[in-house]
């Protein structure tokens, strides 16, 4: 993995947590408020490009505020008040938190790279949304592991907790499906302008596909409602961004699919 990059203004430090427990109703209300704002602004018509970009980050931020890290384990109960034991080291809860945090960190790193390689406003806006959303979500997951008294890293094979017989072999820094290799990251750093935008979008589409698969995998196995809601929000937001990035590639005369190095 690449080293952690500097944070833009407004991105919470790693491991930061928002205080206070919240119920599922709070999460639903936050999501509805975001959706309502989009509908009201757009008047029910087709959304302009910049409006389509901000809502996944806004939704994720609203969910993060509604969830609150202490809701998971601070009092030994779930957000709904149901008794909740601390997850085991090899549980889906711990595995998802660790693996998605690693997956998110690379998305943040890639987004910082393209931010500095192009002046294109839509690409830089998308990159900032991904940096802001995924850095904050990563901090939440690291905070959960700390509160559970579990290490932030494990010797287990990535995604083993999914129990789906994944045969993905880590190579050249790509630890899980969708993750870019060190060679691809180096190539992105060597590009600028439209070429950097296209390659970033191609890499990030594959990255999001892997992220959606992992998040849905946890949703299907979840035993913790709070963490499950976060995973569901990832599926929704990243699926939306997949379509957005595909459209952005079309506008640049390119298509999804990472070219062979």
mmCIF file of C-alpha atoms in Angstrom:
data_model
loop_
_atom_site.group_PDB
_atom_site.id
_atom_site.type_symbol
_atom_site.label_atom_id
_atom_site.label_comp_id
_atom_site.label_asym_id
_atom_site.label_seq_id
_atom_site.Cartn_x
_atom_site.Cartn_y
_atom_site.Cartn_z
ATOM 1 C CA UNK A 1 0.000 0.000 0.000
ATOM 2 C CA UNK A 2 1.087 3.577 -0.508
ATOM 3 C CA UNK A 3 1.759 5.853 2.437
ATOM 4 C CA UNK A 4 -1.065 7.951 3.824
ATOM 5 C CA UNK A 5 -1.378 11.249 1.985
ATOM 6 C CA UNK A 6 -2.086 14.626 3.578
ATOM 7 C CA UNK A 7 -5.677 15.454 4.338
ATOM 8 C CA UNK A 8 -7.695 18.272 2.735
ATOM 9 C CA UNK A 9 -9.496 20.702 4.957
ATOM 10 C CA UNK A 10 -12.600 19.115 6.427
ATOM 11 C CA UNK A 11 -11.400 15.488 6.326
ATOM 12 C CA UNK A 12 -11.456 13.889 9.756
ATOM 13 C CA UNK A 13 -8.199 12.426 11.071
ATOM 14 C CA UNK A 14 -7.829 8.644 10.959
ATOM 15 C CA UNK A 15 -9.636 6.991 13.830
ATOM 16 C CA UNK A 16 -11.836 10.040 14.518
ATOM 17 C CA UNK A 17 -15.316 9.268 15.751
ATOM 18 C CA UNK A 18 -18.520 11.236 16.120
ATOM 19 C CA UNK A 19 -20.080 11.011 19.552
ATOM 20 C CA UNK A 20 -23.525 9.820 20.534
ATOM 21 C CA UNK A 21 -25.638 6.837 19.540
ATOM 22 C CA UNK A 22 -28.284 7.042 16.855
ATOM 23 C CA UNK A 23 -31.120 4.835 15.769
ATOM 24 C CA UNK A 24 -31.927 3.537 12.299
ATOM 25 C CA UNK A 25 -34.554 6.281 12.065
ATOM 26 C CA UNK A 26 -31.827 8.904 12.365
ATOM 27 C CA UNK A 27 -29.918 7.365 9.470
ATOM 28 C CA UNK A 28 -33.064 7.165 7.358
ATOM 29 C CA UNK A 29 -33.927 10.787 8.138
ATOM 30 C CA UNK A 30 -30.451 11.931 7.169
ATOM 31 C CA UNK A 31 -30.608 10.060 3.868
ATOM 32 C CA UNK A 32 -34.085 11.417 3.137
ATOM 33 C CA UNK A 33 -32.930 14.946 3.875
ATOM 34 C CA UNK A 34 -30.102 14.621 1.376
ATOM 35 C CA UNK A 35 -32.357 13.077 -1.251
ATOM 36 C CA UNK A 36 -34.950 15.775 -0.655
ATOM 37 C CA UNK A 37 -32.386 18.521 -1.135
ATOM 38 C CA UNK A 38 -31.341 17.043 -4.474
ATOM 39 C CA UNK A 39 -34.944 16.725 -5.666
ATOM 40 C CA UNK A 40 -35.828 20.250 -4.570
ATOM 41 C CA UNK A 41 -32.790 21.779 -6.229
ATOM 42 C CA UNK A 42 -33.143 19.875 -9.485
ATOM 43 C CA UNK A 43 -36.897 20.341 -9.761
ATOM 44 C CA UNK A 44 -37.358 16.669 -10.598
ATOM 45 C CA UNK A 45 -35.478 16.956 -13.877
ATOM 46 C CA UNK A 46 -32.148 15.596 -15.028
ATOM 47 C CA UNK A 47 -29.416 16.567 -12.614
ATOM 48 C CA UNK A 48 -26.584 18.774 -13.908
ATOM 49 C CA UNK A 49 -23.120 17.229 -13.642
ATOM 50 C CA UNK A 50 -21.914 19.071 -10.508
ATOM 51 C CA UNK A 51 -25.111 18.319 -8.573
ATOM 52 C CA UNK A 52 -24.760 14.612 -9.323
ATOM 53 C CA UNK A 53 -21.254 14.616 -7.884
ATOM 54 C CA UNK A 54 -21.820 15.896 -4.391
ATOM 55 C CA UNK A 55 -24.699 13.810 -3.158
ATOM 56 C CA UNK A 56 -22.848 10.495 -2.507
ATOM 57 C CA UNK A 57 -20.382 12.320 -0.251
ATOM 58 C CA UNK A 58 -23.177 14.241 1.446
ATOM 59 C CA UNK A 59 -25.161 11.052 2.025
ATOM 60 C CA UNK A 60 -22.138 9.267 3.467
ATOM 61 C CA UNK A 61 -21.372 12.201 5.758
ATOM 62 C CA UNK A 62 -24.981 12.301 6.958
ATOM 63 C CA UNK A 63 -24.928 8.564 7.640
ATOM 64 C CA UNK A 64 -21.625 8.900 9.513
ATOM 65 C CA UNK A 65 -23.030 11.630 11.737
ATOM 66 C CA UNK A 66 -26.202 9.657 12.377
ATOM 67 C CA UNK A 67 -24.398 6.415 13.152
ATOM 68 C CA UNK A 68 -21.846 7.686 15.644
ATOM 69 C CA UNK A 69 -18.944 5.342 16.434
ATOM 70 C CA UNK A 70 -19.806 4.921 20.150
ATOM 71 C CA UNK A 71 -23.190 3.506 19.104
ATOM 72 C CA UNK A 72 -21.409 0.300 18.190
ATOM 73 C CA UNK A 73 -19.821 -0.758 21.453
ATOM 74 C CA UNK A 74 -19.271 2.016 23.980
ATOM 75 C CA UNK A 75 -21.982 0.783 26.318
ATOM 76 C CA UNK A 76 -22.032 -2.825 25.190
ATOM 77 C CA UNK A 77 -25.298 -2.329 23.314
ATOM 78 C CA UNK A 78 -26.268 -1.672 19.728
ATOM 79 C CA UNK A 79 -27.819 1.598 18.543
ATOM 80 C CA UNK A 80 -31.254 0.032 18.997
ATOM 81 C CA UNK A 81 -30.483 -1.025 22.564
ATOM 82 C CA UNK A 82 -30.098 -4.722 21.788
ATOM 83 C CA UNK A 83 -27.311 -6.505 23.663
ATOM 84 C CA UNK A 84 -24.215 -6.660 21.495
ATOM 85 C CA UNK A 85 -21.053 -8.645 22.193
ATOM 86 C CA UNK A 86 -17.667 -7.462 20.982
ATOM 87 C CA UNK A 87 -16.962 -9.097 17.598
ATOM 88 C CA UNK A 88 -14.387 -11.874 17.431
ATOM 89 C CA UNK A 89 -11.066 -11.231 15.722
ATOM 90 C CA UNK A 90 -12.059 -13.440 12.776
ATOM 91 C CA UNK A 91 -15.650 -12.160 12.511
ATOM 92 C CA UNK A 92 -17.163 -10.537 9.411
ATOM 93 C CA UNK A 93 -17.439 -7.328 11.460
ATOM 94 C CA UNK A 94 -13.703 -7.156 12.135
ATOM 95 C CA UNK A 95 -12.739 -8.460 8.691
ATOM 96 C CA UNK A 96 -14.899 -5.972 6.840
ATOM 97 C CA UNK A 97 -13.654 -3.036 8.931
ATOM 98 C CA UNK A 98 -10.015 -3.957 8.273
ATOM 99 C CA UNK A 99 -10.304 -4.808 4.588
ATOM 100 C CA UNK A 100 -12.568 -1.918 3.614
ATOM 101 C CA UNK A 101 -10.308 0.499 5.484
ATOM 102 C CA UNK A 102 -7.379 -0.751 3.383
ATOM 103 C CA UNK A 103 -9.462 -0.579 0.198
ATOM 104 C CA UNK A 104 -10.607 2.959 1.047
ATOM 105 C CA UNK A 105 -7.066 4.163 1.719
ATOM 106 C CA UNK A 106 -6.009 3.373 -1.820
ATOM 107 C CA UNK A 107 -9.033 5.223 -3.239
ATOM 108 C CA UNK A 108 -7.971 8.258 -1.201
ATOM 109 C CA UNK A 109 -4.379 7.940 -2.449
ATOM 110 C CA UNK A 110 -5.438 7.678 -6.101
ATOM 111 C CA UNK A 111 -7.719 10.691 -5.713
ATOM 112 C CA UNK A 112 -4.936 12.827 -4.254
ATOM 113 C CA UNK A 113 -2.735 11.882 -7.212
ATOM 114 C CA UNK A 114 -5.251 12.928 -9.881
ATOM 115 C CA UNK A 115 -6.147 16.079 -7.977
ATOM 116 C CA UNK A 116 -2.568 17.253 -8.515
ATOM 117 C CA UNK A 117 -2.332 16.052 -12.127
ATOM 118 C CA UNK A 118 -5.262 17.908 -13.704
ATOM 119 C CA UNK A 119 -7.048 21.258 -13.518
ATOM 120 C CA UNK A 120 -10.333 19.769 -14.776
ATOM 121 C CA UNK A 121 -13.020 20.861 -12.302
ATOM 122 C CA UNK A 122 -15.386 17.848 -12.604
ATOM 123 C CA UNK A 123 -12.518 15.400 -12.069
ATOM 124 C CA UNK A 124 -11.123 17.346 -9.125
ATOM 125 C CA UNK A 125 -14.617 17.608 -7.588
ATOM 126 C CA UNK A 126 -15.126 13.858 -7.902
ATOM 127 C CA UNK A 127 -11.673 13.238 -6.412
ATOM 128 C CA UNK A 128 -12.419 15.500 -3.450
ATOM 129 C CA UNK A 129 -15.768 13.771 -2.841
ATOM 130 C CA UNK A 130 -14.022 10.390 -2.756
ATOM 131 C CA UNK A 131 -11.240 11.689 -0.489
ATOM 132 C CA UNK A 132 -13.692 13.261 1.940
ATOM 133 C CA UNK A 133 -16.160 10.367 2.035
ATOM 134 C CA UNK A 134 -13.761 7.452 2.170
ATOM 135 C CA UNK A 135 -11.272 9.028 4.583
ATOM 136 C CA UNK A 136 -14.096 9.690 7.049
ATOM 137 C CA UNK A 137 -15.538 6.197 6.633
ATOM 138 C CA UNK A 138 -12.064 4.724 7.082
ATOM 139 C CA UNK A 139 -11.671 6.654 10.316
ATOM 140 C CA UNK A 140 -14.963 5.247 11.582
ATOM 141 C CA UNK A 141 -13.896 1.667 10.861
ATOM 142 C CA UNK A 142 -10.521 2.136 12.508
ATOM 143 C CA UNK A 143 -12.313 3.616 15.525
ATOM 144 C CA UNK A 144 -14.568 0.575 15.767
ATOM 145 C CA UNK A 145 -11.588 -1.778 15.793
ATOM 146 C CA UNK A 146 -9.969 0.269 18.554
ATOM 147 C CA UNK A 147 -13.142 0.178 20.642
ATOM 148 C CA UNK A 148 -13.419 -3.565 20.127
ATOM 149 C CA UNK A 149 -9.853 -3.966 21.381
ATOM 150 C CA UNK A 150 -8.814 -5.527 18.054
ATOM 151 C CA UNK A 151 -5.746 -4.845 15.942
ATOM 152 C CA UNK A 152 -6.134 -2.794 12.784
ATOM 153 C CA UNK A 153 -4.331 -5.443 10.737
ATOM 154 C CA UNK A 154 -4.579 -9.217 10.552
ATOM 155 C CA UNK A 155 -2.524 -12.095 9.157
ATOM 156 C CA UNK A 156 -5.704 -13.553 7.625
ATOM 157 C CA UNK A 157 -6.023 -13.478 3.849
ATOM 158 C CA UNK A 158 -7.967 -10.399 2.727
ATOM 159 C CA UNK A 159 -11.705 -11.029 2.388
ATOM 160 C CA UNK A 160 -11.423 -14.502 3.991
ATOM 161 C CA UNK A 161 -14.261 -13.408 6.304
ATOM 162 C CA UNK A 162 -16.618 -13.429 3.306
ATOM 163 C CA UNK A 163 -16.288 -17.241 3.146
ATOM 164 C CA UNK A 164 -16.858 -17.198 -0.600
ATOM 165 C CA UNK A 165 -13.715 -19.046 -1.623
ATOM 166 C CA UNK A 166 -12.058 -15.964 -3.115
ATOM 167 C CA UNK A 167 -8.999 -17.069 -5.057
ATOM 168 C CA UNK A 168 -7.675 -13.562 -5.688
ATOM 169 C CA UNK A 169 -3.910 -13.530 -5.382
ATOM 170 C CA UNK A 170 -2.334 -10.329 -4.115
ATOM 171 C CA UNK A 171 0.260 -8.964 -6.513
ATOM 172 C CA UNK A 172 2.273 -5.792 -6.975
ATOM 173 C CA UNK A 173 0.454 -4.003 -4.159
ATOM 174 C CA UNK A 174 -3.034 -5.019 -5.278
ATOM 175 C CA UNK A 175 -4.357 -6.810 -2.201
ATOM 176 C CA UNK A 176 -8.024 -7.259 -3.138
ATOM 177 C CA UNK A 177 -10.254 -7.228 -6.230
ATOM 178 C CA UNK A 178 -10.425 -3.779 -7.806
ATOM 179 C CA UNK A 179 -7.286 -2.435 -6.167
ATOM 180 C CA UNK A 180 -4.696 -0.854 -8.468
ATOM 181 C CA UNK A 181 -1.186 -2.243 -8.649
ATOM 182 C CA UNK A 182 1.908 -0.262 -7.732
ATOM 183 C CA UNK A 183 2.773 -0.170 -11.435
ATOM 184 C CA UNK A 184 -0.610 1.369 -12.295
ATOM 185 C CA UNK A 185 -0.276 3.953 -9.546
ATOM 186 C CA UNK A 186 3.173 4.895 -10.836
ATOM 187 C CA UNK A 187 1.700 5.278 -14.332
ATOM 188 C CA UNK A 188 -1.051 7.581 -13.012
ATOM 189 C CA UNK A 189 1.625 9.732 -11.364
ATOM 190 C CA UNK A 190 3.384 10.043 -14.723
ATOM 191 C CA UNK A 191 0.310 11.346 -16.567
ATOM 192 C CA UNK A 192 -1.331 14.752 -16.632
ATOM 193 C CA UNK A 193 -4.397 16.474 -18.036
ATOM 194 C CA UNK A 194 -6.916 14.391 -19.967
ATOM 195 C CA UNK A 195 -4.700 11.290 -19.909
ATOM 196 C CA UNK A 196 -4.574 11.384 -16.095
ATOM 197 C CA UNK A 197 -8.339 11.928 -15.891
ATOM 198 C CA UNK A 198 -9.115 8.953 -18.128
ATOM 199 C CA UNK A 199 -6.713 6.575 -16.397
ATOM 200 C CA UNK A 200 -7.933 7.648 -12.957
ATOM 201 C CA UNK A 201 -11.563 7.064 -13.940
ATOM 202 C CA UNK A 202 -10.711 3.636 -15.376
ATOM 203 C CA UNK A 203 -8.828 2.648 -12.224
ATOM 204 C CA UNK A 204 -11.527 4.011 -9.925
ATOM 205 C CA UNK A 205 -14.339 2.210 -11.736
ATOM 206 C CA UNK A 206 -12.604 -1.110 -11.092
ATOM 207 C CA UNK A 207 -11.880 -0.002 -7.529
ATOM 208 C CA UNK A 208 -15.536 0.825 -6.884
ATOM 209 C CA UNK A 209 -16.677 -2.495 -8.356
ATOM 210 C CA UNK A 210 -14.466 -4.311 -5.871
ATOM 211 C CA UNK A 211 -15.666 -2.066 -3.053
ATOM 212 C CA UNK A 212 -19.337 -2.624 -3.859
ATOM 213 C CA UNK A 213 -18.813 -6.385 -3.950
ATOM 214 C CA UNK A 214 -17.125 -6.341 -0.547
ATOM 215 C CA UNK A 215 -19.693 -4.014 1.047
ATOM 216 C CA UNK A 216 -22.586 -6.137 -0.248
ATOM 217 C CA UNK A 217 -20.770 -9.229 0.998
ATOM 218 C CA UNK A 218 -20.773 -7.768 4.492
ATOM 219 C CA UNK A 219 -24.419 -6.684 4.257
ATOM 220 C CA UNK A 220 -25.306 -10.317 3.541
ATOM 221 C CA UNK A 221 -23.403 -11.562 6.616
ATOM 222 C CA UNK A 222 -23.842 -8.658 9.032
ATOM 223 C CA UNK A 223 -24.652 -9.212 12.687
ATOM 224 C CA UNK A 224 -24.233 -5.571 13.643
ATOM 225 C CA UNK A 225 -26.945 -3.222 12.418
ATOM 226 C CA UNK A 226 -24.834 -0.083 12.689
ATOM 227 C CA UNK A 227 -21.970 -1.415 10.616
ATOM 228 C CA UNK A 228 -24.465 -2.932 8.182
ATOM 229 C CA UNK A 229 -26.049 0.480 7.571
ATOM 230 C CA UNK A 230 -22.643 1.946 6.788
ATOM 231 C CA UNK A 231 -21.956 -0.868 4.311
ATOM 232 C CA UNK A 232 -25.352 -0.309 2.683
ATOM 233 C CA UNK A 233 -24.568 3.385 2.275
ATOM 234 C CA UNK A 234 -21.302 2.432 0.524
ATOM 235 C CA UNK A 235 -23.167 0.203 -1.933
ATOM 236 C CA UNK A 236 -25.629 2.979 -2.774
ATOM 237 C CA UNK A 237 -23.082 5.792 -3.120
ATOM 238 C CA UNK A 238 -20.441 3.845 -5.034
ATOM 239 C CA UNK A 239 -22.989 2.354 -7.427
ATOM 240 C CA UNK A 240 -24.113 5.895 -8.255
ATOM 241 C CA UNK A 241 -20.515 7.004 -8.749
ATOM 242 C CA UNK A 242 -19.891 4.073 -11.100
ATOM 243 C CA UNK A 243 -22.467 5.472 -13.512
ATOM 244 C CA UNK A 244 -21.119 8.989 -13.084
ATOM 245 C CA UNK A 245 -17.553 7.895 -13.867
ATOM 246 C CA UNK A 246 -18.702 5.884 -16.887
ATOM 247 C CA UNK A 247 -20.441 9.006 -18.209
ATOM 248 C CA UNK A 248 -17.300 11.070 -17.586
ATOM 249 C CA UNK A 249 -15.233 8.586 -19.585
ATOM 250 C CA UNK A 250 -17.711 8.774 -22.463
ATOM 251 C CA UNK A 251 -17.380 12.562 -22.476
ATOM 252 C CA UNK A 252 -13.600 12.097 -22.835
ATOM 253 C CA UNK A 253 -13.922 9.626 -25.705
ATOM 254 C CA UNK A 254 -12.883 6.663 -23.555
ATOM 255 C CA UNK A 255 -14.472 3.567 -22.056
ATOM 256 C CA UNK A 256 -14.196 1.570 -18.825
ATOM 257 C CA UNK A 257 -11.481 -1.047 -18.575
ATOM 258 C CA UNK A 258 -7.907 -0.608 -17.406
ATOM 259 C CA UNK A 259 -5.469 -0.921 -20.348
ATOM 260 C CA UNK A 260 -2.738 -3.519 -19.987
ATOM 261 C CA UNK A 261 0.426 -1.935 -18.619
#
